[in-house]
Short mmCIF file of C-alpha atoms in Angstrom, two decimals:
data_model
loop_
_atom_site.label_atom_id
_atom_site.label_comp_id
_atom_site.label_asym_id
_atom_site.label_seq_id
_atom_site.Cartn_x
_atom_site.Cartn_y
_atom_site.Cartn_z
CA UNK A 10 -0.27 19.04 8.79
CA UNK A 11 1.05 16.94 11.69
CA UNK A 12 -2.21 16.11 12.75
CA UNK A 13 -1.68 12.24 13.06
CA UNK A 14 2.27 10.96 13.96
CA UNK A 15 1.57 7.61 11.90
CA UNK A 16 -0.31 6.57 8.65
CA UNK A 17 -1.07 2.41 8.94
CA UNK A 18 -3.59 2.70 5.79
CA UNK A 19 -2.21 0.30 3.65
CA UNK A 20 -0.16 3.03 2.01
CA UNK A 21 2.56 2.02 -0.72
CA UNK A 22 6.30 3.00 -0.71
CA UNK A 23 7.22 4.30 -4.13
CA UNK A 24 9.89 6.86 -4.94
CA UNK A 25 7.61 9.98 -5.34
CA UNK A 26 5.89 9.27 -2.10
CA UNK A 27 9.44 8.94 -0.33
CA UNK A 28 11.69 11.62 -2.21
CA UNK A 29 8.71 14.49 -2.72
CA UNK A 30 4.86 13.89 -3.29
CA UNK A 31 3.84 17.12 -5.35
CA UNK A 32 0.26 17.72 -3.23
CA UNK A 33 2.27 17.43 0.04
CA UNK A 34 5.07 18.85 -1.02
CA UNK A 35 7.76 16.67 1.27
CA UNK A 36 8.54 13.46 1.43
CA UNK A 37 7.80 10.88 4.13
CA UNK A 38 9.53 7.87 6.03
CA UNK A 39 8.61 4.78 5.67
CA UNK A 40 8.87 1.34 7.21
CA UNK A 41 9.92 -2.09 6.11
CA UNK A 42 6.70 -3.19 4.06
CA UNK A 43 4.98 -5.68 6.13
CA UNK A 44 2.61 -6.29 3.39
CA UNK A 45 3.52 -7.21 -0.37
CA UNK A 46 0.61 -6.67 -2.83
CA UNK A 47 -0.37 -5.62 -6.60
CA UNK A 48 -2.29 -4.24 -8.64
CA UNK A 49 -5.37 -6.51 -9.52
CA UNK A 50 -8.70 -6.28 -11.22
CA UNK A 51 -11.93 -7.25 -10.21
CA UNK A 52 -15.61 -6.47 -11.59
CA UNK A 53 -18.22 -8.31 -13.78
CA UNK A 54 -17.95 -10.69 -16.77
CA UNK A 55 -17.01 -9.94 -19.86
CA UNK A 56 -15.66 -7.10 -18.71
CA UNK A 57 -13.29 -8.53 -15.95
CA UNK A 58 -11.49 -10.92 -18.56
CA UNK A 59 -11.10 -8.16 -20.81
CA UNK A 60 -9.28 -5.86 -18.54
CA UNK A 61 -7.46 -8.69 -17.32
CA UNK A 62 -6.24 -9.66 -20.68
CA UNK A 63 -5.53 -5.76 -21.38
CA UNK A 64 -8.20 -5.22 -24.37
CA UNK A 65 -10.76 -2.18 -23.94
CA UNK A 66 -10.71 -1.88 -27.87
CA UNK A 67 -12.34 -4.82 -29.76
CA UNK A 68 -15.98 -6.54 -29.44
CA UNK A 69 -17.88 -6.41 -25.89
CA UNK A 70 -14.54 -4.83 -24.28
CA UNK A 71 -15.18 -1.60 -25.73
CA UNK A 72 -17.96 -1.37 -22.65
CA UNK A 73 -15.11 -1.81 -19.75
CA UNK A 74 -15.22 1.23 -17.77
CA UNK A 75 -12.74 1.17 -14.94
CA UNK A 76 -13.31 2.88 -11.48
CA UNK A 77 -9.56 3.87 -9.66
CA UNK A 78 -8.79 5.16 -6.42
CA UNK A 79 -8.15 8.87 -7.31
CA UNK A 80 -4.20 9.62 -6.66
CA UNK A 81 -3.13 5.99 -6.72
CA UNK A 82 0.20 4.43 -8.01
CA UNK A 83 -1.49 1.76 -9.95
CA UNK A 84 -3.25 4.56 -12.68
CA UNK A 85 0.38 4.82 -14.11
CA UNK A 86 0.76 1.13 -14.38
CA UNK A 87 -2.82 0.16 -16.10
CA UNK A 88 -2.62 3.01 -17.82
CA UNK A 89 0.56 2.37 -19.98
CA UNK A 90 -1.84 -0.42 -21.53
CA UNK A 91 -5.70 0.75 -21.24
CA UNK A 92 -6.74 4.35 -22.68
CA UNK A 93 -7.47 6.90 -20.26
CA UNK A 94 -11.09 7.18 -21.48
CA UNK A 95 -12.58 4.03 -19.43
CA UNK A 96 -11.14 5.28 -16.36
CA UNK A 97 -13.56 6.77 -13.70
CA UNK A 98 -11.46 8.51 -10.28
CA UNK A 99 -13.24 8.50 -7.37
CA UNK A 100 -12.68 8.59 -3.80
CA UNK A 101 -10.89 5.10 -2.35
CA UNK A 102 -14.71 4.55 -0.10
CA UNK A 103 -16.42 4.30 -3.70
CA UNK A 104 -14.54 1.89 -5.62
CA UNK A 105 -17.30 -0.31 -4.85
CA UNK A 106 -20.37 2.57 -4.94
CA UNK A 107 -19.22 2.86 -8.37
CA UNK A 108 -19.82 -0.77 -9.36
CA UNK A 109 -23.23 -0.47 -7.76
CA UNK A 110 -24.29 2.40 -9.09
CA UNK A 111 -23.18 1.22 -12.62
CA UNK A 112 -20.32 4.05 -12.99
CA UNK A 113 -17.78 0.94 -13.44
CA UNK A 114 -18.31 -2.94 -14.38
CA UNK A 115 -14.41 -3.13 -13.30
CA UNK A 116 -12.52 -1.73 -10.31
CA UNK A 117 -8.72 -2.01 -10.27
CA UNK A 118 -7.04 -1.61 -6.58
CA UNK A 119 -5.10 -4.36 -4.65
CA UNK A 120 -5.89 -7.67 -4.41
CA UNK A 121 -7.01 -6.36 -1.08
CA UNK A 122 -9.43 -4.55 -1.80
CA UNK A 123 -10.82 -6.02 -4.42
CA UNK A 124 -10.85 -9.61 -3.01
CA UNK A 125 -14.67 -11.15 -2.90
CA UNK A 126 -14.97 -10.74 0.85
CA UNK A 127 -14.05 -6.94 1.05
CA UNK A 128 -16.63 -6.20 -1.94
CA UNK A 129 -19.25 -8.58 -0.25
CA UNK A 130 -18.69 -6.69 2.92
CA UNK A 131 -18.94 -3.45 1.42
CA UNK A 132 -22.56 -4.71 0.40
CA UNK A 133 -21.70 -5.93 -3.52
CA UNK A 134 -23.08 -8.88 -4.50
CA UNK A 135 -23.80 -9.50 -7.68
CA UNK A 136 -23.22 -13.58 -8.37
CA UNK A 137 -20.64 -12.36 -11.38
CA UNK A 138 -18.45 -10.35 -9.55
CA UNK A 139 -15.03 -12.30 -9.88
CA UNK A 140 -11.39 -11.45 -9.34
CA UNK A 141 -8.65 -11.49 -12.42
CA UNK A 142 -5.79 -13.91 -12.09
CA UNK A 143 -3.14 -11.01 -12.88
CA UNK A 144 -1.34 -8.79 -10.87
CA UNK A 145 0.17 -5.57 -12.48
CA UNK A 146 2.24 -3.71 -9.89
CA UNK A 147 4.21 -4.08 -7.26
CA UNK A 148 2.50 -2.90 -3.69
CA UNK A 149 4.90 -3.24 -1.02
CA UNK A 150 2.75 -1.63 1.70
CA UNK A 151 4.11 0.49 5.17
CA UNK A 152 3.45 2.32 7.51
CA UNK A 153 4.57 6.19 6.98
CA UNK A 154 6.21 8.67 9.37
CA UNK A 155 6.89 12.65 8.37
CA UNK A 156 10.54 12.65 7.93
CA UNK A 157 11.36 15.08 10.13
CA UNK A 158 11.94 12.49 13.23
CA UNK A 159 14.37 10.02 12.61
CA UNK A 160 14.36 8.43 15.93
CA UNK A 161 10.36 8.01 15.60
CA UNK A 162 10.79 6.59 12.24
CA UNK A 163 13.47 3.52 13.31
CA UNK A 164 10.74 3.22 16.66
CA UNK A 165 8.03 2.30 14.06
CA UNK A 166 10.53 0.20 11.93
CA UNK A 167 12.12 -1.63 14.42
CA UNK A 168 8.84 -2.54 16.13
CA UNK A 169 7.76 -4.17 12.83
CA UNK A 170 10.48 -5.74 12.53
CA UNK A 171 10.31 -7.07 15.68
CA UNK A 172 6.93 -8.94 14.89
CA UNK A 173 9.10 -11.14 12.14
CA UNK A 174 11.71 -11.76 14.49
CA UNK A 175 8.81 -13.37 16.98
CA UNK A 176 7.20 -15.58 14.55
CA UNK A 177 10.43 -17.04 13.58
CA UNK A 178 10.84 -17.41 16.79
CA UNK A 179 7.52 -18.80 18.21
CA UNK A 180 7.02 -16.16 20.37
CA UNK A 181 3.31 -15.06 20.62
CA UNK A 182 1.36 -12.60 22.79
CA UNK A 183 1.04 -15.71 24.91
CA UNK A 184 4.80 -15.73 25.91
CA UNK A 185 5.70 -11.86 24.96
CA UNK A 186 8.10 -12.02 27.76
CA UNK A 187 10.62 -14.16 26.65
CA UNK A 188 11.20 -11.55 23.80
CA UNK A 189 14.23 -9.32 23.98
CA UNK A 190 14.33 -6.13 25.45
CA UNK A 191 16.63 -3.05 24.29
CA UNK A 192 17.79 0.23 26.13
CA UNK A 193 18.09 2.39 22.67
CA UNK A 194 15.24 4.49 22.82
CA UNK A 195 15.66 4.91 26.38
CA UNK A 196 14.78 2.93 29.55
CA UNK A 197 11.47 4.10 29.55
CA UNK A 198 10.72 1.93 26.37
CA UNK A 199 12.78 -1.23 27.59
CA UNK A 200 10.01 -3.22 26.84
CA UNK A 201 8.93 -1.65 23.90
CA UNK A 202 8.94 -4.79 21.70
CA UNK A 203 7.48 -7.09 24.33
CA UNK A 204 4.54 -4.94 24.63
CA UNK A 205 3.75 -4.49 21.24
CA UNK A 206 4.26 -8.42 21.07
CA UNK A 207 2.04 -8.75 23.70
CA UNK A 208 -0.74 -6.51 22.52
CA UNK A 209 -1.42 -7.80 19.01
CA UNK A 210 1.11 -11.23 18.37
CA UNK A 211 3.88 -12.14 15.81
CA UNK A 212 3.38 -11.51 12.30
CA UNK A 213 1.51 -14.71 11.63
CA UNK A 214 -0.61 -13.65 14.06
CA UNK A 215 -1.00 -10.92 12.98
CA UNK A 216 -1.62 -11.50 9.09
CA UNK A 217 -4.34 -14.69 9.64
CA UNK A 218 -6.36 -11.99 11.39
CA UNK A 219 -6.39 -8.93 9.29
CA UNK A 220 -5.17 -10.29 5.87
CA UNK A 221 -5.68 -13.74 5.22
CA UNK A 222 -9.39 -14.03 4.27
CA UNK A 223 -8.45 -11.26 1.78
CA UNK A 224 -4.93 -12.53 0.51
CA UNK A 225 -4.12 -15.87 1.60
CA UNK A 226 -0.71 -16.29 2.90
CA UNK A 227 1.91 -16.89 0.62
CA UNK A 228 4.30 -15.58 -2.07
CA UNK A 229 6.14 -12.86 -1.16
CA UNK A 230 4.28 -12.50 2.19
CA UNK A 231 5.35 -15.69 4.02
CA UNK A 232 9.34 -15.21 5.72
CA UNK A 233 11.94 -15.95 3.57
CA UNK A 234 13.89 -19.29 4.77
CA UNK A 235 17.46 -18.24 3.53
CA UNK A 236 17.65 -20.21 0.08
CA UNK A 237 15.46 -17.63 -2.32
CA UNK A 238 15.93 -14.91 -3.99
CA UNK A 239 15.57 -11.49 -2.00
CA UNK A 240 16.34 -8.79 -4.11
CA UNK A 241 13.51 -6.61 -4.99
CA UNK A 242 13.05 -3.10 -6.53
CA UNK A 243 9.88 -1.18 -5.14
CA UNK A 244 7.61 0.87 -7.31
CA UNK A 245 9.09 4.49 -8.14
CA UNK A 246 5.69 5.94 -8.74
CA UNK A 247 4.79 9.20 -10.41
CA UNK A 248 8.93 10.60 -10.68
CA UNK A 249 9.13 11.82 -14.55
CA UNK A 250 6.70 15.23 -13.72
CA UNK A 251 7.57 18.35 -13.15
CA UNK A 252 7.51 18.89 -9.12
CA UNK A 253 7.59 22.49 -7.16
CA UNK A 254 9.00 23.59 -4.25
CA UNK A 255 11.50 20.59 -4.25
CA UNK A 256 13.68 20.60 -0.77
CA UNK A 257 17.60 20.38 -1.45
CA UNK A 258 20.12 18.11 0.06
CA UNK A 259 22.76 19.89 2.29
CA UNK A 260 25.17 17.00 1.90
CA UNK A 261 24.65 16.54 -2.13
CA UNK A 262 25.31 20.80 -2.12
CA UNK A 263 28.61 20.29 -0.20
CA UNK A 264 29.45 17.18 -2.16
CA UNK A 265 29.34 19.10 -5.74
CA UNK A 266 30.90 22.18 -3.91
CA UNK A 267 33.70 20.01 -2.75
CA UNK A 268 33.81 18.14 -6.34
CA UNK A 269 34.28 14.66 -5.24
CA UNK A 270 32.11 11.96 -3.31
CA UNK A 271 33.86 10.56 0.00
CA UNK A 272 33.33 7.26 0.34
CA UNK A 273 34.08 4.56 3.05
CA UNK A 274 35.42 1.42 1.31
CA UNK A 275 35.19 -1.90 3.45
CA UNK A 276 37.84 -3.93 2.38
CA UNK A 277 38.59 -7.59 2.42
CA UNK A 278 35.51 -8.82 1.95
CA UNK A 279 33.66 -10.47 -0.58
CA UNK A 280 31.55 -7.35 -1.37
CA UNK A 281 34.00 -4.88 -1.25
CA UNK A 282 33.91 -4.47 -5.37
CA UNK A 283 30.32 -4.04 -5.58
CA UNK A 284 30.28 -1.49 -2.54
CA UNK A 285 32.68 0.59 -4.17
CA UNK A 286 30.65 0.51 -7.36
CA UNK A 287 28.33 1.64 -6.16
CA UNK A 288 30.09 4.66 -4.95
CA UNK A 289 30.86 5.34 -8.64
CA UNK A 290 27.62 5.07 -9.43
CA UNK A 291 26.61 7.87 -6.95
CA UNK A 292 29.55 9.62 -8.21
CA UNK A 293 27.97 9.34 -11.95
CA UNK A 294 24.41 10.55 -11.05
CA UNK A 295 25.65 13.54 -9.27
CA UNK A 296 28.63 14.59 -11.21
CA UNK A 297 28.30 11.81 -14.63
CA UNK A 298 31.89 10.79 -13.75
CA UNK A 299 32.68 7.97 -11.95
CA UNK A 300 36.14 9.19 -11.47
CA UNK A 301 35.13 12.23 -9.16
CA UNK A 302 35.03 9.72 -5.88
CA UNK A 303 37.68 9.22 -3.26
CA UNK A 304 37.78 5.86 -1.48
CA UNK A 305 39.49 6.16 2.01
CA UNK A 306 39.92 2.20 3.06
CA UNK A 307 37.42 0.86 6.29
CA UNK A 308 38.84 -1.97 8.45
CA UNK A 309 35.44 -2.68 10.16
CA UNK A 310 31.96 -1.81 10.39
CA UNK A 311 32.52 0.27 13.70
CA UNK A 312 35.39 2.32 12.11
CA UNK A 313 32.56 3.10 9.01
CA UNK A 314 29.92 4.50 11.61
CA UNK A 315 32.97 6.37 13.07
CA UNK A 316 33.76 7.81 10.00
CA UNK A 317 30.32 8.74 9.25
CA UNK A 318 29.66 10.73 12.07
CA UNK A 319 32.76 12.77 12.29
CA UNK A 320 31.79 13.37 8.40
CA UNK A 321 34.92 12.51 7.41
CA UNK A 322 33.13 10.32 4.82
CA UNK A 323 29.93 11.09 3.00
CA UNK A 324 28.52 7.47 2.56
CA UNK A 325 29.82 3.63 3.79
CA UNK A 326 29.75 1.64 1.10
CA UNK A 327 28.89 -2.00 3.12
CA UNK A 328 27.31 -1.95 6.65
CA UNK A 329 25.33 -4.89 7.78
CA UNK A 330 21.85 -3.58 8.49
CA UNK A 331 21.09 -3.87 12.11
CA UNK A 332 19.19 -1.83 14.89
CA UNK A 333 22.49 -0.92 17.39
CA UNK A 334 24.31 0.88 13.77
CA UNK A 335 20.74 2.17 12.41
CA UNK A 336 19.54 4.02 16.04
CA UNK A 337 22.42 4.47 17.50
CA UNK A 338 25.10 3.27 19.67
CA UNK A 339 27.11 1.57 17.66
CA UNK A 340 29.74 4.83 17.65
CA UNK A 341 31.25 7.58 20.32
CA UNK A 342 29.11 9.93 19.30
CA UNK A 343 25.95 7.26 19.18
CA UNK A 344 24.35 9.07 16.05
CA UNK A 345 21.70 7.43 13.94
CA UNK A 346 22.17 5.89 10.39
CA UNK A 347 20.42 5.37 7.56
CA UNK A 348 20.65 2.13 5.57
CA UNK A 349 19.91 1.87 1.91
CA UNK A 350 18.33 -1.28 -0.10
CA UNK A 351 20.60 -4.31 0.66
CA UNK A 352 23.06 -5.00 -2.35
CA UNK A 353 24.30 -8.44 -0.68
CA UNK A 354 23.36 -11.16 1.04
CA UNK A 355 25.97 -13.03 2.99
CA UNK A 356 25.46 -15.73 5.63
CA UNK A 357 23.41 -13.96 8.41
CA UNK A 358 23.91 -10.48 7.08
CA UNK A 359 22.02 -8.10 4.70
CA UNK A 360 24.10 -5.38 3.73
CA UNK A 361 23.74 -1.74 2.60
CA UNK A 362 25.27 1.36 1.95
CA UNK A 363 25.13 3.81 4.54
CA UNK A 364 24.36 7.16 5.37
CA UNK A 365 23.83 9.79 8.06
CA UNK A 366 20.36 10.05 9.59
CA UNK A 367 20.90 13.68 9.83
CA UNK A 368 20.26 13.97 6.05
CA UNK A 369 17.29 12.50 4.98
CA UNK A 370 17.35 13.65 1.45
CA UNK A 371 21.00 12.19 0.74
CA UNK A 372 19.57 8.77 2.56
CA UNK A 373 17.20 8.76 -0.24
CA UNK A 374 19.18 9.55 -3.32
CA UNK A 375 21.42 6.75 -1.85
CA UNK A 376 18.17 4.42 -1.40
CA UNK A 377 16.81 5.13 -4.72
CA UNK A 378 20.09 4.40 -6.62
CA UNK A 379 20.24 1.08 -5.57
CA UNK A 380 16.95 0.74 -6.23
CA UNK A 381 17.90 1.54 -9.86
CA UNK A 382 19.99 -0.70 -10.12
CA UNK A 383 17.73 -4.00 -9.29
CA UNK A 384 14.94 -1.86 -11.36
CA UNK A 385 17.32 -2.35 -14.55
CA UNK A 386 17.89 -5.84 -13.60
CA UNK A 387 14.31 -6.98 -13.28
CA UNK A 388 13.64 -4.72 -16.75
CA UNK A 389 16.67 -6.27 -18.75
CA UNK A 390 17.71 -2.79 -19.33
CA UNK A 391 21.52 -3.00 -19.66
CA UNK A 392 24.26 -0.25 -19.55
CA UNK A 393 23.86 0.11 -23.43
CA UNK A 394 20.47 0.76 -23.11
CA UNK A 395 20.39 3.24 -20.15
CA UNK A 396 18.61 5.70 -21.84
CA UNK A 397 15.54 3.30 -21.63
CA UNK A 398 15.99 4.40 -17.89
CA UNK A 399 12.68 6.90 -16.62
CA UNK A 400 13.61 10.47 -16.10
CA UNK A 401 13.64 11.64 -12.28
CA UNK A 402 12.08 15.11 -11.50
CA UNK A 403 11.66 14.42 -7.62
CA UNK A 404 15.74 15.97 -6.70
CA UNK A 405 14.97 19.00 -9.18
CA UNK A 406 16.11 19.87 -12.35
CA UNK A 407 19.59 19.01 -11.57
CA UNK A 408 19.73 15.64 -11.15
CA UNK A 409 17.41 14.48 -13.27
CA UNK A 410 19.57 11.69 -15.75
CA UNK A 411 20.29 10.43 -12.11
CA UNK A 412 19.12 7.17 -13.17
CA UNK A 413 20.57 7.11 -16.61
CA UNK A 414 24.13 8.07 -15.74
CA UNK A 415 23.60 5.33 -13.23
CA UNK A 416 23.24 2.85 -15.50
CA UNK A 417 25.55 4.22 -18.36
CA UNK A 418 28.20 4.16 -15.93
CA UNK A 419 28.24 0.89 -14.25
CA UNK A 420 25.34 -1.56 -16.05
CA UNK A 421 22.34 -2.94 -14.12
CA UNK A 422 22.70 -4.87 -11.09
CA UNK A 423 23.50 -8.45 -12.62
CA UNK A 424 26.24 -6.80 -14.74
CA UNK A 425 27.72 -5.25 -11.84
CA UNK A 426 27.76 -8.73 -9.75
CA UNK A 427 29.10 -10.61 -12.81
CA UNK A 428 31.80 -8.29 -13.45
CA UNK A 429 32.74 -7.78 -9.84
CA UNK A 430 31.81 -10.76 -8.14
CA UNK A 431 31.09 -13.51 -10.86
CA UNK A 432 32.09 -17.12 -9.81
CA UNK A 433 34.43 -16.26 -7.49
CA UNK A 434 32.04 -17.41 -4.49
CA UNK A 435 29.12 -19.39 -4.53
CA UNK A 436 26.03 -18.15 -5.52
CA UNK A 437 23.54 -17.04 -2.73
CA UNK A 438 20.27 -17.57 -4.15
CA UNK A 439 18.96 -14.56 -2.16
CA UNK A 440 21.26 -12.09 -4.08
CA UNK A 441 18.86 -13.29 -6.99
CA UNK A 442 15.54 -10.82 -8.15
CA UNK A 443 12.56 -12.20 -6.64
CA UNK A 444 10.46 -12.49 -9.65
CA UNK A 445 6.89 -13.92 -10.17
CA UNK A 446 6.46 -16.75 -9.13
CA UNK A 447 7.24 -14.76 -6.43
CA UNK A 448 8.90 -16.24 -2.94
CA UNK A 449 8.94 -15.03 0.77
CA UNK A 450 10.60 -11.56 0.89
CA UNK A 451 9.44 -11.14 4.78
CA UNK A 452 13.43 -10.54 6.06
CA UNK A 453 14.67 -11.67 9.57
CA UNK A 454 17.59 -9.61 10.65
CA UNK A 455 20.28 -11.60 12.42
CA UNK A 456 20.90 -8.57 14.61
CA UNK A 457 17.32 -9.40 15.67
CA UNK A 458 17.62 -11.14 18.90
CA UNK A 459 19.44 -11.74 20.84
CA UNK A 460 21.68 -8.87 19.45
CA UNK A 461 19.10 -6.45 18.96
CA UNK A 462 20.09 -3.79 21.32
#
C-alpha cells in the first residue's frame, strides 16, 4: 500500500515472494541477501530432539506441538516431513508466547530467532530450552523494494553491496572517506556510499553488532576469498498453487507473438556455450523448443547493453555483473539492466544473463531459470528426470512446465557445464554448489571500487 519505501525485517527471497505473492498480489525487488540463514528448531527436551530428528509419531514425540510464524517459507519445508496436526500458526511476536503459555514445547523459525539469547530476551527461560543442531531451509535474507522503481531498487542494492566492498577493504565508519564515490544516481548522492559507510560501518561491522550473539559468524555469512564454491539456488517458496490476478510480461507476449527468442551471444569466450544454453533453455520454457531462438553474435559487453536497449535483442546471454551496466551508463541511451543469477565465475568477474530493467517480469523469468538450473544440480535431478521438477503457477497457467521443459531440454546445471565446458579450462572452485558444510557466499564485485561508477 506504499506506505513504507523499504522492508529491512529479515524478510527471505524466494520465488513466490519475487515473481507474485498471492495476499499482495505483485511481486517485489529484492537485494543481494546480506544475511544467509535456515530453518532451525528450538524448544524443550524430548521434544526438541524429536523434531530435530523428524519423528512426531512414535513414543514421547507424539507430544511435539510446533508453533510457526503464520505465512512463513519454512511451513512448506518442515512440513514435507512432520504432519500438519502439531503445527500451531501464530503471529511472528508469539513464537515465544506460545512456548510460555504451553501452546508449543517447539518453535521452528531461523536460527535467529530461535537462538538462546533472542528467546531469553523475549523473557523465556526455562533451563531446557535448547537449540537443534539442524538446519532445514535455505534463508537468504534482503531487504525488499515494490518493483515498480528500478532505480530505487539498484540504490538499496548497490549500497549493500557497498558495505562488502568496505570490509574487504578495511574501510570503517572511522575512515568512510577514503571510500569511492559515484555520479550514477546523480550528484546529489555523490557520496551516497560514504555516508552510509559512515553512519553504520562495513559489513563486519555491521554483523558483530546486530547478528553475531545470535548467529556467530561463519559459513555462508563470512566473504568468500575466491577459492570456494559460489553457486547457490535460493528457496522458490510457495510456486505450485493456484495464484489470481497474475501480471503478464510485455516482452514474453511479444516474444511468443514474434515466435522466436532474440538472444545476444558473446562470443570467444570461455562461457560463450553455456550462455547460449541458456538461451535455449528460455527458448524451451516459453515455447518447449529449443530451436525457436535466434543468436545474433556480441563482440563485447558494451555492444550487448547496446543491443539491449535499442531492443534489438531480448536477453544478453553473458554480462559481467557490475553497477555502471546494472544502473546505467554503460550505453548511449544510459538505460538500466537487470542481471540474473551468475552462471560463471571467471577471474574477477561474475557473470549473468541480462535483461532490460524496463521489464521486471521478463528479469524474473530470466532469474528464476537459472535458478532452476543450480536447483536441479543441488537436487541430483537430471534431464531424464525433469519431471521430478515442481510445477510453477506464479507466470499463470501458461508457463507452468517452465521448469520442466527447462530441464528436459538442456539437463541440470553440472550437465550443462560438463557438456559445454568440461575440462577444457581449469576448474574454478566457485562455479561449484555451495553445499553444507557450507562456505562464504558474501560476493565482492570487482567493479566495486575503484570502478564502481
Amino acid at each position: 500500500n506504499q506506505s513504507v519505501d523499504i522492508v529491512t525485517l529479515l524478510s527471505t527471497l524466494t520465488m513466490d515472494r519475487d515473481v507474485h505473492q498471492a495476499n499482495a498480489k505483485t511481486g517485489f525487488t529484492f537485494s543481494t541477501p546480506f544475511l544467509y540463514d535456515g530453518a532451525v528448531f528450538g524448544g524443550i527436551s524430548p521434544y526438541l530432539e524429536c523434531a530435530d530428528q523428524r519423528n512426531a509419531f512414535f513414543g514421547e514425540c507424539k507430544g511435539v506441538r510446533v508453533c510457526i510464524t503464520e505465512g512463513s517459507s519454512t511451513y512448506k519445508v518442515v512440513s514435507d516431513f512432520l504432519p500438519d496436526s502439531i503445527f500451531r500458526h501464530v503471529k511472528y511476536e508469539g513464537l515465544v508466547k506460545g512456548l510460555e503459555d504451553g501452546i508449543c514445547n517447539v518453535i521452528v523459525e531461523t536460527s535467529f530467532d530461535v537462538s538462546l539469547h533472542k528467546v531469553r530476551e523475549a523473557g523465556f527461560d526455562d533451563d531446557n530450552y535448547t537449540v537443534g543442531k539442524n538446519l532445514f531451509s535455505k534463508t537468504p535474507v534482503s531487504t525488499v523494494v515494490r518493483s515498480d522503481d528500478q532505480q530505487w531498487a539498484d540504490f538499496v542494492n548497490w549500497v549493500i553491496k557497498s558495505f562488502f566492498v568496505a570490509e574487504q577493504q578495511n574501510i570503517t565508519n572511522e575512515n568512510a572517506q577514503e571510500f569511492m564515490t559515484t555520479d550514477l544516481f546523480g550528484p546529489e548522492y555523490e557520496n551516497m556510499f560514504i555516508n552510509a559507510i559512515s553512519a553504520v560501518g562495513n559489513y563486519e561491522q555491521l554483523y558483530m553488532k546486530h547478528f553475531d550473539e545470535s548467529i556467530p559468524r561463519g559459513g555462508l555469512n563470512v566473504i568468500n576469498n575466491g577459492s570456494t564454491p559460489l553457486l547457490y539456488a535460493p528457496p522458490f517458496g510457495t510456486i505450485t498453487e493456484e495464484t489470481t490476478e497474475v501480471k503478464y510480461s510485455t516482452t514474453i507476449e511479444t516474444i511468443q507473438e514474434r515466435g522466436v527468442l532474440h538472444c545476444g551471444k558473446r562470443i570467444s569466450e570461455t562461457w560463450s556455450e553455456l550462455g547460449a544454453e541458456y538461451c535455449k533453455a528460455l527458448a524451451a520454457s516459453l515455447f518447449n523448443d529449443t530451436s525457436k531462438v535466434k543468436f545474433i553474435e556480441i563482440a563485447s559487453e558494451n555492444d550487448g547493453m547496446s543491443m539491449l536497449d535499442s531492443g534489438n535483442i531480448d536477453i544478453f546471454s553473458g554480462g559481467p555483473v557490475n553497477l555502471l551496466g546494472d544502473v546505467g551508463g554503460a550505453t548511449e541511451l544510459e538505460l538500466g539492466h537487470t542481471f540474473s543469477l551468475p552462471y560463471y565465475y571467471e577471474r574477477n568477474d561474475e557473470i549473468a544473463l541480462v535483461t532490460p530493467e524496463s521489464d521486471p517480469k521478463w528479469s524474473d523469468f530470466v532469474y528464476w531459470t537459472v535458478a532452476a538450473t543450480l536447483y536441479a544440480d543441488e537436487y541430483q535431478i537430471k534431464q531424464a528426470f525433469y519431471l521430478d521438477m515442481p510445477v510453477v503457477k506464479v507466470f499463470g497457467p501458461y508457463l507452468e512446465d517452465m521448469f520442466r521443459q527447462t530441464i528436459q531440454a538442456v539437463g541440470n546445471y553440472r550437465e550443462m557445464y560438463n557438456r559445454l565446458i568440461g575440462d577444457d579450462v581449469d576448474q574454478d572452485a566457485r562455479n561449484e554448489q555451495n553445499l553444507n558444510p557450507y562456505k562464504g557466499q558474501i560476493y565482492v564485485p570487482y567493479y566495486a571500487p575503484p570502478n564502481m561508477g
